[in-house]
Amino acid sequence: MKTTVITVIAGLLFNIALAQPKNEDSNYQSIEVFGQTLKYIEKGQGETLILLHGLGSNSERWSKNIDELAKGYNVIALDQIGFGYSDKPLMPYKGSTLVEFLNEFLVQKNIEKATLIGNSMGGWVSSLFAVKYPEKLKKLILVDPAFLLGLSDDADIDEIYAFANPTTVEGMANYVKRIYYQNEDLLKPENLRKSLIKKLSWNDGYTVYQIIKSLAQRKDLLKASLDKITVRTLIIHGEKDAVVPMETIRTLEKQISDNVTIYYKNSGHSPMVEESERFNTEVLQFLKEK
């Protein structure tokens, strides 16, 4: 595996900044977990759904889903530790780190059992949680889950980091093209600029780097543990996904014993955004199944 060390690591440290991101939405609530402040959006009543975003993203990725799902459930869209508007302590982030913060979040919120809905990195975290804390899960929904099998042998850490942590309008355009299949509106110059400003405001570059580094070191991989996921699982995959290889989806289908897989023809890496109405309908149907 190509594991070129990023030579500008020192430059990252100033980018972490202990200052909180700007322009936080007023809908966010706060909670202290392990002495750190986590931000989250919570709406609705009933059984709890926890929505987990991907690498370099935050809970806003679920903006087209929260209100609809909240009509029948208690929906919590969490900014995971190190991302979005949550605190970003300087520590070696890895999948198990995010899992422990998620578990403590549930403890602090007095949530005994929940359904996890994870996109990309959030799917990895959700799967790790399902293996370690199966008794706390009602159901599991994996939306184009990334990293479960690790990085490819020829992965270039620098390239992955540059993709996941765009710092220019050109870099943001590359990000949008790989994440979204329906990207024409998002690629308009004014929208790319807004997206870049939002991304930079989160100051999550250090966290992104640490997660990628942990994957290069093959930490918290799930290839040998997927058969330990016994909870009823829905797998959603955008057929135009340029991030998660089909091999990952096929492996999940084979190794997770109780699963159903749905393919979204007109979506890339974020079906909950690109085909949100269908996504909301099918997720609600799955949740109602016994």
PDB file of C-alpha atoms in Angstrom:
ATOM      1  CA  MET A   1       0.000   0.000   0.000  1.00  0.00           C
ATOM      2  CA  LYS A   2       1.279   3.416  -0.886  1.00  0.00           C
ATOM      3  CA  THR A   3       1.415   5.322   2.393  1.00  0.00           C
ATOM      4  CA  THR A   4       3.168   8.529   1.523  1.00  0.00           C
ATOM      5  CA  VAL A   5       3.257  10.751   4.611  1.00  0.00           C
ATOM      6  CA  ILE A   6       1.759  14.165   4.097  1.00  0.00           C
ATOM      7  CA  THR A   7       4.636  16.540   4.419  1.00  0.00           C
ATOM      8  CA  VAL A   8       2.460  19.470   5.391  1.00  0.00           C
ATOM      9  CA  ILE A   9       1.178  17.824   8.592  1.00  0.00           C
ATOM     10  CA  ALA A  10       2.510  20.716  10.621  1.00  0.00           C
ATOM     11  CA  GLY A  11       0.438  23.072   8.536  1.00  0.00           C
ATOM     12  CA  LEU A  12      -2.636  21.088   9.439  1.00  0.00           C
ATOM     13  CA  LEU A  13      -2.295  21.922  13.090  1.00  0.00           C
ATOM     14  CA  PHE A  14      -3.204  25.550  12.635  1.00  0.00           C
ATOM     15  CA  ASN A  15      -6.204  24.453  10.573  1.00  0.00           C
ATOM     16  CA  ILE A  16      -7.628  22.492  13.486  1.00  0.00           C
ATOM     17  CA  ALA A  17      -7.971  25.579  15.600  1.00  0.00           C
ATOM     18  CA  LEU A  18      -9.754  25.240  18.866  1.00  0.00           C
ATOM     19  CA  ALA A  19     -12.236  27.911  17.814  1.00  0.00           C
ATOM     20  CA  GLN A  20     -15.697  26.632  17.016  1.00  0.00           C
ATOM     21  CA  PRO A  21     -17.014  26.730  13.431  1.00  0.00           C
ATOM     22  CA  LYS A  22     -19.028  29.760  12.425  1.00  0.00           C
ATOM     23  CA  ASN A  23     -22.632  30.029  11.257  1.00  0.00           C
ATOM     24  CA  GLU A  24     -24.016  27.195  13.327  1.00  0.00           C
ATOM     25  CA  ASP A  25     -27.702  26.565  12.616  1.00  0.00           C
ATOM     26  CA  SER A  26     -30.035  27.555  15.455  1.00  0.00           C
ATOM     27  CA  ASN A  27     -31.687  24.115  15.264  1.00  0.00           C
ATOM     28  CA  TYR A  28     -28.647  22.481  16.856  1.00  0.00           C
ATOM     29  CA  GLN A  29     -28.639  21.227  20.424  1.00  0.00           C
ATOM     30  CA  SER A  30     -25.564  20.510  22.545  1.00  0.00           C
ATOM     31  CA  ILE A  31     -24.511  17.709  24.873  1.00  0.00           C
ATOM     32  CA  GLU A  32     -21.272  16.957  26.706  1.00  0.00           C
ATOM     33  CA  VAL A  33     -19.713  13.573  25.950  1.00  0.00           C
ATOM     34  CA  PHE A  34     -16.385  12.620  27.527  1.00  0.00           C
ATOM     35  CA  GLY A  35     -15.874  16.295  28.302  1.00  0.00           C
ATOM     36  CA  GLN A  36     -16.425  17.335  24.672  1.00  0.00           C
ATOM     37  CA  THR A  37     -19.391  19.162  23.191  1.00  0.00           C
ATOM     38  CA  LEU A  38     -21.318  17.313  20.499  1.00  0.00           C
ATOM     39  CA  LYS A  39     -23.860  19.116  18.338  1.00  0.00           C
ATOM     40  CA  TYR A  40     -26.980  17.469  16.977  1.00  0.00           C
ATOM     41  CA  ILE A  41     -30.403  18.114  15.492  1.00  0.00           C
ATOM     42  CA  GLU A  42     -33.327  16.316  17.118  1.00  0.00           C
ATOM     43  CA  LYS A  43     -36.913  16.225  15.886  1.00  0.00           C
ATOM     44  CA  GLY A  44     -39.993  14.032  16.295  1.00  0.00           C
ATOM     45  CA  GLN A  45     -41.162  11.434  18.802  1.00  0.00           C
ATOM     46  CA  GLY A  46     -41.180   7.659  18.990  1.00  0.00           C
ATOM     47  CA  GLU A  47     -38.464   5.101  18.399  1.00  0.00           C
ATOM     48  CA  THR A  48     -35.044   6.698  17.907  1.00  0.00           C
ATOM     49  CA  LEU A  49     -33.198   6.941  14.596  1.00  0.00           C
ATOM     50  CA  ILE A  50     -29.578   8.130  14.681  1.00  0.00           C
ATOM     51  CA  LEU A  51     -28.316   9.585  11.376  1.00  0.00           C
ATOM     52  CA  LEU A  52     -24.529   9.467  10.907  1.00  0.00           C
ATOM     53  CA  HIS A  53     -22.747  11.465   8.195  1.00  0.00           C
ATOM     54  CA  GLY A  54     -19.645  10.623   6.191  1.00  0.00           C
ATOM     55  CA  LEU A  55     -16.001  11.743   6.201  1.00  0.00           C
ATOM     56  CA  GLY A  56     -15.568  15.513   6.032  1.00  0.00           C
ATOM     57  CA  SER A  57     -19.323  16.041   6.215  1.00  0.00           C
ATOM     58  CA  ASN A  58     -21.841  16.746   8.961  1.00  0.00           C
ATOM     59  CA  SER A  59     -25.498  16.308   9.876  1.00  0.00           C
ATOM     60  CA  GLU A  60     -26.614  18.802   7.208  1.00  0.00           C
ATOM     61  CA  ARG A  61     -26.213  15.998   4.663  1.00  0.00           C
ATOM     62  CA  TRP A  62     -29.544  14.672   6.016  1.00  0.00           C
ATOM     63  CA  SER A  63     -31.490  17.907   5.485  1.00  0.00           C
ATOM     64  CA  LYS A  64     -33.856  16.279   2.971  1.00  0.00           C
ATOM     65  CA  ASN A  65     -34.659  13.385   5.291  1.00  0.00           C
ATOM     66  CA  ILE A  66     -34.939  14.636   8.863  1.00  0.00           C
ATOM     67  CA  ASP A  67     -38.413  16.219   8.702  1.00  0.00           C
ATOM     68  CA  GLU A  68     -40.014  13.349   6.795  1.00  0.00           C
ATOM     69  CA  LEU A  69     -38.566  10.657   9.057  1.00  0.00           C
ATOM     70  CA  ALA A  70     -39.466  12.713  12.128  1.00  0.00           C
ATOM     71  CA  LYS A  71     -43.180  12.391  11.317  1.00  0.00           C
ATOM     72  CA  GLY A  72     -43.118   8.964  12.940  1.00  0.00           C
ATOM     73  CA  TYR A  73     -39.800   8.733  14.794  1.00  0.00           C
ATOM     74  CA  ASN A  74     -37.463  10.555  17.137  1.00  0.00           C
ATOM     75  CA  VAL A  75     -34.742  11.541  14.663  1.00  0.00           C
ATOM     76  CA  ILE A  76     -31.269  12.609  15.774  1.00  0.00           C
ATOM     77  CA  ALA A  77     -28.766  13.819  13.172  1.00  0.00           C
ATOM     78  CA  LEU A  78     -25.416  13.903  14.942  1.00  0.00           C
ATOM     79  CA  ASP A  79     -22.256  15.834  14.135  1.00  0.00           C
ATOM     80  CA  GLN A  80     -19.774  13.143  15.108  1.00  0.00           C
ATOM     81  CA  ILE A  81     -16.823  14.072  17.306  1.00  0.00           C
ATOM     82  CA  GLY A  82     -14.232  15.949  15.241  1.00  0.00           C
ATOM     83  CA  PHE A  83     -16.683  16.984  12.524  1.00  0.00           C
ATOM     84  CA  GLY A  84     -19.151  19.733  11.703  1.00  0.00           C
ATOM     85  CA  TYR A  85     -20.046  21.912  14.676  1.00  0.00           C
ATOM     86  CA  SER A  86     -18.926  19.414  17.322  1.00  0.00           C
ATOM     87  CA  ASP A  87     -15.671  19.800  19.256  1.00  0.00           C
ATOM     88  CA  LYS A  88     -12.421  18.696  17.627  1.00  0.00           C
ATOM     89  CA  PRO A  89      -9.955  17.600  20.312  1.00  0.00           C
ATOM     90  CA  LEU A  90      -6.438  16.747  19.135  1.00  0.00           C
ATOM     91  CA  MET A  91      -6.350  12.960  19.313  1.00  0.00           C
ATOM     92  CA  PRO A  92      -5.728   9.973  17.017  1.00  0.00           C
ATOM     93  CA  TYR A  93      -9.199   9.570  15.495  1.00  0.00           C
ATOM     94  CA  LYS A  94     -10.237   6.141  14.246  1.00  0.00           C
ATOM     95  CA  GLY A  95     -13.452   4.216  13.785  1.00  0.00           C
ATOM     96  CA  SER A  96     -13.526   2.886  17.318  1.00  0.00           C
ATOM     97  CA  THR A  97     -13.130   6.452  18.635  1.00  0.00           C
ATOM     98  CA  LEU A  98     -16.318   7.508  16.886  1.00  0.00           C
ATOM     99  CA  VAL A  99     -18.103   4.375  18.115  1.00  0.00           C
ATOM    100  CA  GLU A 100     -17.254   5.078  21.751  1.00  0.00           C
ATOM    101  CA  PHE A 101     -18.438   8.679  21.492  1.00  0.00           C
ATOM    102  CA  LEU A 102     -21.641   7.467  19.844  1.00  0.00           C
ATOM    103  CA  ASN A 103     -22.250   4.924  22.588  1.00  0.00           C
ATOM    104  CA  GLU A 104     -21.654   7.498  25.315  1.00  0.00           C
ATOM    105  CA  PHE A 105     -23.977   9.878  23.480  1.00  0.00           C
ATOM    106  CA  LEU A 106     -26.725   7.242  23.719  1.00  0.00           C
ATOM    107  CA  VAL A 107     -25.955   6.749  27.406  1.00  0.00           C
ATOM    108  CA  GLN A 108     -26.135  10.490  28.099  1.00  0.00           C
ATOM    109  CA  LYS A 109     -29.430  10.722  26.179  1.00  0.00           C
ATOM    110  CA  ASN A 110     -30.863   7.682  28.009  1.00  0.00           C
ATOM    111  CA  ILE A 111     -31.472   5.898  24.700  1.00  0.00           C
ATOM    112  CA  GLU A 112     -31.461   2.152  25.343  1.00  0.00           C
ATOM    113  CA  LYS A 113     -32.052   1.075  21.752  1.00  0.00           C
ATOM    114  CA  ALA A 114     -31.950   2.824  18.378  1.00  0.00           C
ATOM    115  CA  THR A 115     -31.770   2.297  14.635  1.00  0.00           C
ATOM    116  CA  LEU A 116     -28.568   3.597  13.058  1.00  0.00           C
ATOM    117  CA  ILE A 117     -28.638   5.076   9.558  1.00  0.00           C
ATOM    118  CA  GLY A 118     -25.093   5.691   8.330  1.00  0.00           C
ATOM    119  CA  ASN A 119     -23.826   7.101   5.060  1.00  0.00           C
ATOM    120  CA  SER A 120     -20.249   6.497   3.852  1.00  0.00           C
ATOM    121  CA  MET A 121     -17.981   6.729   6.933  1.00  0.00           C
ATOM    122  CA  GLY A 122     -21.179   6.805   8.980  1.00  0.00           C
ATOM    123  CA  GLY A 123     -21.963   3.347   7.614  1.00  0.00           C
ATOM    124  CA  TRP A 124     -18.573   2.134   8.812  1.00  0.00           C
ATOM    125  CA  VAL A 125     -19.172   3.572  12.285  1.00  0.00           C
ATOM    126  CA  SER A 126     -22.680   2.078  12.351  1.00  0.00           C
ATOM    127  CA  SER A 127     -21.344  -1.346  11.390  1.00  0.00           C
ATOM    128  CA  LEU A 128     -18.598  -1.211  14.025  1.00  0.00           C
ATOM    129  CA  PHE A 129     -21.268  -0.252  16.567  1.00  0.00           C
ATOM    130  CA  ALA A 130     -23.449  -3.180  15.450  1.00  0.00           C
ATOM    131  CA  VAL A 131     -20.592  -5.594  16.121  1.00  0.00           C
ATOM    132  CA  LYS A 132     -19.666  -4.158  19.537  1.00  0.00           C
ATOM    133  CA  TYR A 133     -23.100  -3.194  20.869  1.00  0.00           C
ATOM    134  CA  PRO A 134     -25.662  -5.439  19.115  1.00  0.00           C
ATOM    135  CA  GLU A 135     -28.015  -5.276  22.097  1.00  0.00           C
ATOM    136  CA  LYS A 136     -28.422  -1.518  21.575  1.00  0.00           C
ATOM    137  CA  LEU A 137     -29.594  -1.751  17.969  1.00  0.00           C
ATOM    138  CA  LYS A 138     -33.109  -2.212  16.669  1.00  0.00           C
ATOM    139  CA  LYS A 139     -32.208  -2.095  12.963  1.00  0.00           C
ATOM    140  CA  LEU A 140     -29.292  -1.001  10.778  1.00  0.00           C
ATOM    141  CA  ILE A 141     -29.368   1.008   7.544  1.00  0.00           C
ATOM    142  CA  LEU A 142     -26.146   1.342   5.539  1.00  0.00           C
ATOM    143  CA  VAL A 143     -26.138   3.954   2.774  1.00  0.00           C
ATOM    144  CA  ASP A 144     -23.151   3.491   0.450  1.00  0.00           C
ATOM    145  CA  PRO A 145     -20.998   2.495   3.441  1.00  0.00           C
ATOM    146  CA  ALA A 146     -17.282   3.193   2.996  1.00  0.00           C
ATOM    147  CA  PHE A 147     -14.094   1.865   4.636  1.00  0.00           C
ATOM    148  CA  LEU A 148     -15.549  -1.374   6.009  1.00  0.00           C
ATOM    149  CA  LEU A 149     -12.999  -3.419   4.045  1.00  0.00           C
ATOM    150  CA  GLY A 150     -10.230  -0.826   4.300  1.00  0.00           C
ATOM    151  CA  LEU A 151      -8.390   1.039   1.573  1.00  0.00           C
ATOM    152  CA  SER A 152      -7.201  -0.582  -1.637  1.00  0.00           C
ATOM    153  CA  ASP A 153      -3.611  -1.821  -1.735  1.00  0.00           C
ATOM    154  CA  ASP A 154      -2.578   0.972  -4.098  1.00  0.00           C
ATOM    155  CA  ALA A 155      -4.384   3.736  -2.185  1.00  0.00           C
ATOM    156  CA  ASP A 156      -2.607   7.094  -2.108  1.00  0.00           C
ATOM    157  CA  ILE A 157      -3.212   8.758   1.256  1.00  0.00           C
ATOM    158  CA  ASP A 158      -2.343  12.205  -0.046  1.00  0.00           C
ATOM    159  CA  GLU A 159      -4.834  11.872  -2.902  1.00  0.00           C
ATOM    160  CA  ILE A 160      -7.608  10.627  -0.625  1.00  0.00           C
ATOM    161  CA  TYR A 161      -6.954  13.433   1.835  1.00  0.00           C
ATOM    162  CA  ALA A 162      -7.002  16.086  -0.896  1.00  0.00           C
ATOM    163  CA  PHE A 163     -10.292  14.708  -2.198  1.00  0.00           C
ATOM    164  CA  ALA A 164     -11.988  14.521   1.210  1.00  0.00           C
ATOM    165  CA  ASN A 165     -10.653  17.874   2.400  1.00  0.00           C
ATOM    166  CA  PRO A 166     -11.000  20.327  -0.524  1.00  0.00           C
ATOM    167  CA  THR A 167      -9.443  23.743   0.048  1.00  0.00           C
ATOM    168  CA  THR A 168     -10.048  25.325  -3.368  1.00  0.00           C
ATOM    169  CA  VAL A 169     -13.056  25.803  -5.635  1.00  0.00           C
ATOM    170  CA  GLU A 170     -11.455  23.355  -8.067  1.00  0.00           C
ATOM    171  CA  GLY A 171     -11.031  20.814  -5.274  1.00  0.00           C
ATOM    172  CA  MET A 172     -14.659  21.273  -4.259  1.00  0.00           C
ATOM    173  CA  ALA A 173     -15.738  20.653  -7.853  1.00  0.00           C
ATOM    174  CA  ASN A 174     -13.798  17.379  -7.855  1.00  0.00           C
ATOM    175  CA  TYR A 175     -15.458  16.430  -4.572  1.00  0.00           C
ATOM    176  CA  VAL A 176     -18.954  17.186  -5.884  1.00  0.00           C
ATOM    177  CA  LYS A 177     -18.368  15.201  -9.086  1.00  0.00           C
ATOM    178  CA  ARG A 178     -17.385  12.099  -7.108  1.00  0.00           C
ATOM    179  CA  ILE A 179     -20.046  12.355  -4.418  1.00  0.00           C
ATOM    180  CA  TYR A 180     -23.074  13.287  -6.528  1.00  0.00           C
ATOM    181  CA  TYR A 181     -24.275  11.866  -9.829  1.00  0.00           C
ATOM    182  CA  GLN A 182     -26.915  14.595 -10.211  1.00  0.00           C
ATOM    183  CA  ASN A 183     -24.445  17.439  -9.819  1.00  0.00           C
ATOM    184  CA  GLU A 184     -25.240  20.084 -12.446  1.00  0.00           C
ATOM    185  CA  ASP A 185     -26.694  22.617 -10.009  1.00  0.00           C
ATOM    186  CA  LEU A 186     -24.057  21.913  -7.368  1.00  0.00           C
ATOM    187  CA  LEU A 187     -21.286  22.612  -9.887  1.00  0.00           C
ATOM    188  CA  LYS A 188     -22.441  26.167 -10.541  1.00  0.00           C
ATOM    189  CA  PRO A 189     -19.622  28.549  -9.481  1.00  0.00           C
ATOM    190  CA  GLU A 190     -21.690  30.321  -6.840  1.00  0.00           C
ATOM    191  CA  ASN A 191     -22.750  27.015  -5.262  1.00  0.00           C
ATOM    192  CA  LEU A 192     -19.214  25.630  -5.288  1.00  0.00           C
ATOM    193  CA  ARG A 193     -18.047  28.769  -3.513  1.00  0.00           C
ATOM    194  CA  LYS A 194     -20.756  28.445  -0.851  1.00  0.00           C
ATOM    195  CA  SER A 195     -19.919  24.777  -0.348  1.00  0.00           C
ATOM    196  CA  LEU A 196     -16.225  25.552   0.060  1.00  0.00           C
ATOM    197  CA  ILE A 197     -16.905  28.312   2.588  1.00  0.00           C
ATOM    198  CA  LYS A 198     -19.100  25.930   4.589  1.00  0.00           C
ATOM    199  CA  LYS A 199     -16.516  23.144   4.454  1.00  0.00           C
ATOM    200  CA  LEU A 200     -13.652  25.387   5.554  1.00  0.00           C
ATOM    201  CA  SER A 201     -15.722  26.749   8.434  1.00  0.00           C
ATOM    202  CA  TRP A 202     -15.835  23.282  10.020  1.00  0.00           C
ATOM    203  CA  ASN A 203     -12.045  23.072  10.542  1.00  0.00           C
ATOM    204  CA  ASP A 204     -12.112  19.266  10.306  1.00  0.00           C
ATOM    205  CA  GLY A 205      -8.939  18.764   8.249  1.00  0.00           C
ATOM    206  CA  TYR A 206      -7.009  17.207  11.130  1.00  0.00           C
ATOM    207  CA  THR A 207      -9.821  14.753  11.873  1.00  0.00           C
ATOM    208  CA  VAL A 208     -10.066  13.737   8.223  1.00  0.00           C
ATOM    209  CA  TYR A 209      -6.326  13.111   8.076  1.00  0.00           C
ATOM    210  CA  GLN A 210      -6.359  11.010  11.250  1.00  0.00           C
ATOM    211  CA  ILE A 211      -9.216   8.838   9.985  1.00  0.00           C
ATOM    212  CA  ILE A 212      -7.438   8.213   6.675  1.00  0.00           C
ATOM    213  CA  LYS A 213      -4.201   7.456   8.530  1.00  0.00           C
ATOM    214  CA  SER A 214      -5.999   4.900  10.722  1.00  0.00           C
ATOM    215  CA  LEU A 215      -7.410   3.191   7.638  1.00  0.00           C
ATOM    216  CA  ALA A 216      -3.952   3.050   6.048  1.00  0.00           C
ATOM    217  CA  GLN A 217      -2.831   1.291   9.244  1.00  0.00           C
ATOM    218  CA  ARG A 218      -5.745  -1.128   8.788  1.00  0.00           C
ATOM    219  CA  LYS A 219      -7.424  -0.239  12.083  1.00  0.00           C
ATOM    220  CA  ASP A 220     -11.056  -1.128  12.776  1.00  0.00           C
ATOM    221  CA  LEU A 221     -11.688  -3.033   9.564  1.00  0.00           C
ATOM    222  CA  LEU A 222     -14.706  -5.330   9.364  1.00  0.00           C
ATOM    223  CA  LYS A 223     -14.003  -7.957   6.722  1.00  0.00           C
ATOM    224  CA  ALA A 224     -13.631 -10.687   9.335  1.00  0.00           C
ATOM    225  CA  SER A 225     -16.466  -9.409  11.537  1.00  0.00           C
ATOM    226  CA  LEU A 226     -19.377  -8.707   9.196  1.00  0.00           C
ATOM    227  CA  ASP A 227     -20.999 -12.044  10.027  1.00  0.00           C
ATOM    228  CA  LYS A 228     -21.328 -10.792  13.615  1.00  0.00           C
ATOM    229  CA  ILE A 229     -23.904  -8.261  12.443  1.00  0.00           C
ATOM    230  CA  THR A 230     -27.130 -10.093  13.168  1.00  0.00           C
ATOM    231  CA  VAL A 231     -29.590  -7.197  13.312  1.00  0.00           C
ATOM    232  CA  ARG A 232     -31.987  -6.709  10.387  1.00  0.00           C
ATOM    233  CA  THR A 233     -30.060  -4.576   7.867  1.00  0.00           C
ATOM    234  CA  LEU A 234     -31.027  -2.457   4.867  1.00  0.00           C
ATOM    235  CA  ILE A 235     -28.238  -1.712   2.381  1.00  0.00           C
ATOM    236  CA  ILE A 236     -28.779   1.166  -0.039  1.00  0.00           C
ATOM    237  CA  HIS A 237     -26.343   1.673  -2.905  1.00  0.00           C
ATOM    238  CA  GLY A 238     -26.228   4.350  -5.583  1.00  0.00           C
ATOM    239  CA  GLU A 239     -25.335   2.631  -8.839  1.00  0.00           C
ATOM    240  CA  LYS A 240     -23.282   5.653  -9.931  1.00  0.00           C
ATOM    241  CA  ASP A 241     -21.257   5.694  -6.714  1.00  0.00           C
ATOM    242  CA  ALA A 242     -17.651   6.652  -7.544  1.00  0.00           C
ATOM    243  CA  VAL A 243     -16.411   6.088  -3.982  1.00  0.00           C
ATOM    244  CA  VAL A 244     -17.632   2.695  -2.727  1.00  0.00           C
ATOM    245  CA  PRO A 245     -16.771  -0.229  -5.028  1.00  0.00           C
ATOM    246  CA  MET A 246     -19.409  -2.822  -5.826  1.00  0.00           C
ATOM    247  CA  GLU A 247     -17.147  -5.403  -4.153  1.00  0.00           C
ATOM    248  CA  THR A 248     -18.002  -3.843  -0.798  1.00  0.00           C
ATOM    249  CA  ILE A 249     -21.751  -4.126  -1.392  1.00  0.00           C
ATOM    250  CA  ARG A 250     -21.468  -7.732  -2.603  1.00  0.00           C
ATOM    251  CA  THR A 251     -19.414  -8.628   0.462  1.00  0.00           C
ATOM    252  CA  LEU A 252     -22.005  -7.084   2.775  1.00  0.00           C
ATOM    253  CA  GLU A 253     -24.806  -8.962   1.033  1.00  0.00           C
ATOM    254  CA  LYS A 254     -22.985 -12.266   1.516  1.00  0.00           C
ATOM    255  CA  GLN A 255     -21.750 -11.818   5.089  1.00  0.00           C
ATOM    256  CA  ILE A 256     -24.596  -9.983   6.837  1.00  0.00           C
ATOM    257  CA  SER A 257     -27.093 -12.767   7.327  1.00  0.00           C
ATOM    258  CA  ASP A 258     -30.333 -10.762   7.595  1.00  0.00           C
ATOM    259  CA  ASN A 259     -30.204  -8.073   4.934  1.00  0.00           C
ATOM    260  CA  VAL A 260     -32.015  -6.587   1.965  1.00  0.00           C
ATOM    261  CA  THR A 261     -30.246  -4.460  -0.665  1.00  0.00           C
ATOM    262  CA  ILE A 262     -31.794  -1.716  -2.784  1.00  0.00           C
ATOM    263  CA  TYR A 263     -30.056  -0.072  -5.740  1.00  0.00           C
ATOM    264  CA  TYR A 264     -30.624   3.532  -6.761  1.00  0.00           C
ATOM    265  CA  LYS A 265     -30.097   3.957 -10.491  1.00  0.00           C
ATOM    266  CA  ASN A 266     -29.837   7.750 -10.523  1.00  0.00           C
ATOM    267  CA  SER A 267     -27.676   8.279  -7.443  1.00  0.00           C
ATOM    268  CA  GLY A 268     -24.009   8.451  -6.637  1.00  0.00           C
ATOM    269  CA  HIS A 269     -22.586   8.321  -3.106  1.00  0.00           C
ATOM    270  CA  SER A 270     -25.515  10.109  -1.432  1.00  0.00           C
ATOM    271  CA  PRO A 271     -28.887   8.571  -2.436  1.00  0.00           C
ATOM    272  CA  MET A 272     -30.593  10.235   0.544  1.00  0.00           C
ATOM    273  CA  VAL A 273     -29.859  13.565  -1.165  1.00  0.00           C
ATOM    274  CA  GLU A 274     -30.239  12.698  -4.841  1.00  0.00           C
ATOM    275  CA  GLU A 275     -33.368  10.528  -4.589  1.00  0.00           C
ATOM    276  CA  SER A 276     -34.623  11.755  -1.241  1.00  0.00           C
ATOM    277  CA  GLU A 277     -38.351  11.068  -1.723  1.00  0.00           C
ATOM    278  CA  ARG A 278     -37.744   7.459  -2.680  1.00  0.00           C
ATOM    279  CA  PHE A 279     -35.153   7.120   0.082  1.00  0.00           C
ATOM    280  CA  ASN A 280     -37.518   8.414   2.763  1.00  0.00           C
ATOM    281  CA  THR A 281     -40.357   6.182   1.590  1.00  0.00           C
ATOM    282  CA  GLU A 282     -38.287   3.007   1.471  1.00  0.00           C
ATOM    283  CA  VAL A 283     -36.548   3.673   4.781  1.00  0.00           C
ATOM    284  CA  LEU A 284     -39.922   4.183   6.474  1.00  0.00           C
ATOM    285  CA  GLN A 285     -41.229   0.959   4.913  1.00  0.00           C
ATOM    286  CA  PHE A 286     -38.195  -0.944   6.171  1.00  0.00           C
ATOM    287  CA  LEU A 287     -38.568   0.487   9.663  1.00  0.00           C
ATOM    288  CA  LYS A 288     -42.197  -0.619   9.853  1.00  0.00           C
ATOM    289  CA  GLU A 289     -41.386  -4.213   8.913  1.00  0.00           C
ATOM    290  CA  LYS A 290     -41.439  -6.743  11.746  1.00  0.00           C
TER     291      LYS A 290
END
